[in-house]
Amino acid sequence: RMAHRDYLLSLARVVLTAGHHGRGVIVGRCAHLLLDPAWTLSVRVVAPLPVRVARVAAHRRIPEAEAEARVREVDRSREDFCRRSFGRGLDDPGQYDLVLDTARLPVETCARIVATAFHGRFGESPA
């Protein structure tokens, strides 16, 4: 099993390499804490627990109780990883350029907001 330190070094190498190539999307793994904020757009996508549980239950076709246990475990695992690895949690909105709630806005609208923010920040046409 790979030691946590070795995993972090590998993760940093992959994320920084991808970040230097530009015009990509890196999802998760606290990448926003590895990349230079001057050349990234950091976005956090959220939804309240009941919404996420219902989505997981529907997508995986599992009972809501099982879906809730999975969602809570993933939340805990992600938070623990970020705190252990970078000394920071995920819930500070100041870490992100945008925080979007998909319970309040449709995913398609969120995608357009991200593209518009990217264009506004970097002056390139959104795809």
PDB file of C-alpha atoms in Angstrom:
ATOM      1  CA  ARG A   1       0.000   0.000   0.000  1.00  0.00           C
ATOM      2  CA  MET A   2       1.323   3.428  -0.930  1.00  0.00           C
ATOM      3  CA  ALA A   3       2.256   5.597   2.034  1.00  0.00           C
ATOM      4  CA  HIS A   4       0.265   8.817   2.395  1.00  0.00           C
ATOM      5  CA  ARG A   5       3.367  10.961   1.790  1.00  0.00           C
ATOM      6  CA  ASP A   6       4.202   9.066  -1.416  1.00  0.00           C
ATOM      7  CA  TYR A   7       0.605   9.367  -2.563  1.00  0.00           C
ATOM      8  CA  LEU A   8       0.664  13.132  -1.966  1.00  0.00           C
ATOM      9  CA  LEU A   9       3.890  13.514  -3.945  1.00  0.00           C
ATOM     10  CA  SER A  10       2.392  11.547  -6.836  1.00  0.00           C
ATOM     11  CA  LEU A  11      -0.841  13.520  -6.617  1.00  0.00           C
ATOM     12  CA  ALA A  12       1.029  16.831  -6.627  1.00  0.00           C
ATOM     13  CA  ARG A  13       3.102  15.759  -9.618  1.00  0.00           C
ATOM     14  CA  VAL A  14       0.011  14.745 -11.618  1.00  0.00           C
ATOM     15  CA  VAL A  15      -2.068  17.803 -10.677  1.00  0.00           C
ATOM     16  CA  LEU A  16       0.776  20.273 -11.302  1.00  0.00           C
ATOM     17  CA  THR A  17       1.624  18.637 -14.639  1.00  0.00           C
ATOM     18  CA  ALA A  18      -2.009  18.783 -15.736  1.00  0.00           C
ATOM     19  CA  GLY A  19      -2.290  22.349 -14.453  1.00  0.00           C
ATOM     20  CA  HIS A  20       0.733  23.509 -16.421  1.00  0.00           C
ATOM     21  CA  HIS A  21      -0.749  22.108 -19.630  1.00  0.00           C
ATOM     22  CA  GLY A  22      -3.801  24.310 -19.085  1.00  0.00           C
ATOM     23  CA  ARG A  23      -7.359  24.282 -20.359  1.00  0.00           C
ATOM     24  CA  GLY A  24      -8.363  21.276 -18.311  1.00  0.00           C
ATOM     25  CA  VAL A  25     -10.656  20.396 -15.480  1.00  0.00           C
ATOM     26  CA  ILE A  26      -9.356  18.766 -12.330  1.00  0.00           C
ATOM     27  CA  VAL A  27     -12.056  17.408 -10.066  1.00  0.00           C
ATOM     28  CA  GLY A  28     -11.409  16.996  -6.373  1.00  0.00           C
ATOM     29  CA  ARG A  29      -8.354  15.855  -4.439  1.00  0.00           C
ATOM     30  CA  CYS A  30      -7.895  19.385  -3.064  1.00  0.00           C
ATOM     31  CA  ALA A  31      -6.363  20.458  -6.377  1.00  0.00           C
ATOM     32  CA  HIS A  32      -7.361  24.048  -5.579  1.00  0.00           C
ATOM     33  CA  LEU A  33      -4.783  23.951  -2.775  1.00  0.00           C
ATOM     34  CA  LEU A  34      -2.020  22.707  -5.084  1.00  0.00           C
ATOM     35  CA  LEU A  35      -2.442  24.980  -8.088  1.00  0.00           C
ATOM     36  CA  ASP A  36      -1.519  28.636  -8.311  1.00  0.00           C
ATOM     37  CA  PRO A  37      -4.746  30.657  -7.920  1.00  0.00           C
ATOM     38  CA  ALA A  38      -3.408  33.232 -10.402  1.00  0.00           C
ATOM     39  CA  TRP A  39      -3.956  30.795 -13.272  1.00  0.00           C
ATOM     40  CA  THR A  40      -6.858  28.700 -12.074  1.00  0.00           C
ATOM     41  CA  LEU A  41     -10.574  29.061 -11.606  1.00  0.00           C
ATOM     42  CA  SER A  42     -11.517  27.194  -8.452  1.00  0.00           C
ATOM     43  CA  VAL A  43     -15.130  26.044  -8.224  1.00  0.00           C
ATOM     44  CA  ARG A  44     -16.921  24.175  -5.447  1.00  0.00           C
ATOM     45  CA  VAL A  45     -20.185  22.475  -6.334  1.00  0.00           C
ATOM     46  CA  VAL A  46     -22.490  21.800  -3.399  1.00  0.00           C
ATOM     47  CA  ALA A  47     -26.030  20.704  -2.558  1.00  0.00           C
ATOM     48  CA  PRO A  48     -27.748  20.036   0.766  1.00  0.00           C
ATOM     49  CA  LEU A  49     -27.404  16.519   2.177  1.00  0.00           C
ATOM     50  CA  PRO A  50     -31.022  15.468   1.497  1.00  0.00           C
ATOM     51  CA  VAL A  51     -30.688  16.460  -2.157  1.00  0.00           C
ATOM     52  CA  ARG A  52     -27.418  14.579  -2.572  1.00  0.00           C
ATOM     53  CA  VAL A  53     -28.851  11.517  -0.809  1.00  0.00           C
ATOM     54  CA  ALA A  54     -31.900  11.488  -3.081  1.00  0.00           C
ATOM     55  CA  ARG A  55     -29.685  11.820  -6.166  1.00  0.00           C
ATOM     56  CA  VAL A  56     -27.393   8.965  -5.107  1.00  0.00           C
ATOM     57  CA  ALA A  57     -30.364   6.750  -4.213  1.00  0.00           C
ATOM     58  CA  ALA A  58     -31.974   7.374  -7.601  1.00  0.00           C
ATOM     59  CA  HIS A  59     -28.751   7.028  -9.588  1.00  0.00           C
ATOM     60  CA  ARG A  60     -27.608   3.814  -7.866  1.00  0.00           C
ATOM     61  CA  ARG A  61     -31.124   2.482  -7.323  1.00  0.00           C
ATOM     62  CA  ILE A  62     -30.494   1.897  -3.634  1.00  0.00           C
ATOM     63  CA  PRO A  63     -32.532   2.679  -0.501  1.00  0.00           C
ATOM     64  CA  GLU A  64     -32.170   6.213   0.838  1.00  0.00           C
ATOM     65  CA  ALA A  65     -30.673   4.946   4.115  1.00  0.00           C
ATOM     66  CA  GLU A  66     -27.873   3.219   2.200  1.00  0.00           C
ATOM     67  CA  ALA A  67     -27.398   6.275  -0.008  1.00  0.00           C
ATOM     68  CA  GLU A  68     -27.160   8.528   3.051  1.00  0.00           C
ATOM     69  CA  ALA A  69     -24.511   6.288   4.614  1.00  0.00           C
ATOM     70  CA  ARG A  70     -22.485   6.416   1.383  1.00  0.00           C
ATOM     71  CA  VAL A  71     -22.814  10.179   1.011  1.00  0.00           C
ATOM     72  CA  ARG A  72     -21.783  10.776   4.621  1.00  0.00           C
ATOM     73  CA  GLU A  73     -18.786   8.432   4.248  1.00  0.00           C
ATOM     74  CA  VAL A  74     -17.626  10.169   1.056  1.00  0.00           C
ATOM     75  CA  ASP A  75     -18.048  13.582   2.711  1.00  0.00           C
ATOM     76  CA  ARG A  76     -16.051  12.445   5.749  1.00  0.00           C
ATOM     77  CA  SER A  77     -13.349  10.852   3.609  1.00  0.00           C
ATOM     78  CA  ARG A  78     -12.910  13.954   1.451  1.00  0.00           C
ATOM     79  CA  GLU A  79     -12.807  16.276   4.450  1.00  0.00           C
ATOM     80  CA  ASP A  80     -10.336  14.027   6.294  1.00  0.00           C
ATOM     81  CA  PHE A  81      -8.079  13.777   3.237  1.00  0.00           C
ATOM     82  CA  CYS A  82      -7.957  17.539   2.782  1.00  0.00           C
ATOM     83  CA  ARG A  83      -7.350  18.243   6.477  1.00  0.00           C
ATOM     84  CA  ARG A  84      -4.699  15.525   6.818  1.00  0.00           C
ATOM     85  CA  SER A  85      -2.948  16.442   3.598  1.00  0.00           C
ATOM     86  CA  PHE A  86      -3.214  20.231   3.524  1.00  0.00           C
ATOM     87  CA  GLY A  87      -4.347  21.297   6.977  1.00  0.00           C
ATOM     88  CA  ARG A  88      -7.539  22.816   5.595  1.00  0.00           C
ATOM     89  CA  GLY A  89     -11.143  21.781   5.322  1.00  0.00           C
ATOM     90  CA  LEU A  90     -13.329  22.080   2.255  1.00  0.00           C
ATOM     91  CA  ASP A  91     -16.123  24.290   3.597  1.00  0.00           C
ATOM     92  CA  ASP A  92     -14.353  27.677   3.607  1.00  0.00           C
ATOM     93  CA  PRO A  93     -15.915  29.516   0.644  1.00  0.00           C
ATOM     94  CA  GLY A  94     -12.924  31.876   0.587  1.00  0.00           C
ATOM     95  CA  GLN A  95     -10.855  29.069  -0.973  1.00  0.00           C
ATOM     96  CA  TYR A  96     -12.935  29.157  -4.147  1.00  0.00           C
ATOM     97  CA  ASP A  97     -13.671  31.640  -6.898  1.00  0.00           C
ATOM     98  CA  LEU A  98     -17.204  30.268  -7.140  1.00  0.00           C
ATOM     99  CA  VAL A  99     -19.436  28.130  -4.958  1.00  0.00           C
ATOM    100  CA  LEU A 100     -22.469  26.810  -6.825  1.00  0.00           C
ATOM    101  CA  ASP A 101     -25.453  25.028  -5.278  1.00  0.00           C
ATOM    102  CA  THR A 102     -27.001  22.543  -7.706  1.00  0.00           C
ATOM    103  CA  ALA A 103     -30.137  22.346  -5.561  1.00  0.00           C
ATOM    104  CA  ARG A 104     -30.807  25.991  -6.368  1.00  0.00           C
ATOM    105  CA  LEU A 105     -29.456  26.122  -9.912  1.00  0.00           C
ATOM    106  CA  PRO A 106     -29.701  23.502 -12.657  1.00  0.00           C
ATOM    107  CA  VAL A 107     -26.397  21.808 -13.526  1.00  0.00           C
ATOM    108  CA  GLU A 108     -26.552  23.299 -17.045  1.00  0.00           C
ATOM    109  CA  THR A 109     -26.844  26.795 -15.561  1.00  0.00           C
ATOM    110  CA  CYS A 110     -23.892  26.088 -13.275  1.00  0.00           C
ATOM    111  CA  ALA A 111     -21.841  25.006 -16.291  1.00  0.00           C
ATOM    112  CA  ARG A 112     -22.678  28.267 -18.094  1.00  0.00           C
ATOM    113  CA  ILE A 113     -21.736  30.285 -14.990  1.00  0.00           C
ATOM    114  CA  VAL A 114     -18.366  28.518 -14.799  1.00  0.00           C
ATOM    115  CA  ALA A 115     -17.721  29.121 -18.512  1.00  0.00           C
ATOM    116  CA  THR A 116     -18.672  32.793 -18.169  1.00  0.00           C
ATOM    117  CA  ALA A 117     -16.457  33.200 -15.087  1.00  0.00           C
ATOM    118  CA  PHE A 118     -13.563  31.547 -16.911  1.00  0.00           C
ATOM    119  CA  HIS A 119     -14.044  33.903 -19.867  1.00  0.00           C
ATOM    120  CA  GLY A 120     -14.273  36.917 -17.558  1.00  0.00           C
ATOM    121  CA  ARG A 121     -11.169  35.932 -15.657  1.00  0.00           C
ATOM    122  CA  PHE A 122      -8.929  34.784 -18.472  1.00  0.00           C
ATOM    123  CA  GLY A 123     -10.379  36.580 -21.497  1.00  0.00           C
ATOM    124  CA  GLU A 124     -10.803  33.430 -23.530  1.00  0.00           C
ATOM    125  CA  SER A 125     -14.008  32.317 -25.170  1.00  0.00           C
ATOM    126  CA  PRO A 126     -15.877  29.738 -23.144  1.00  0.00           C
ATOM    127  CA  ALA A 127     -16.232  26.369 -24.850  1.00  0.00           C
TER     128      ALA A 127
END
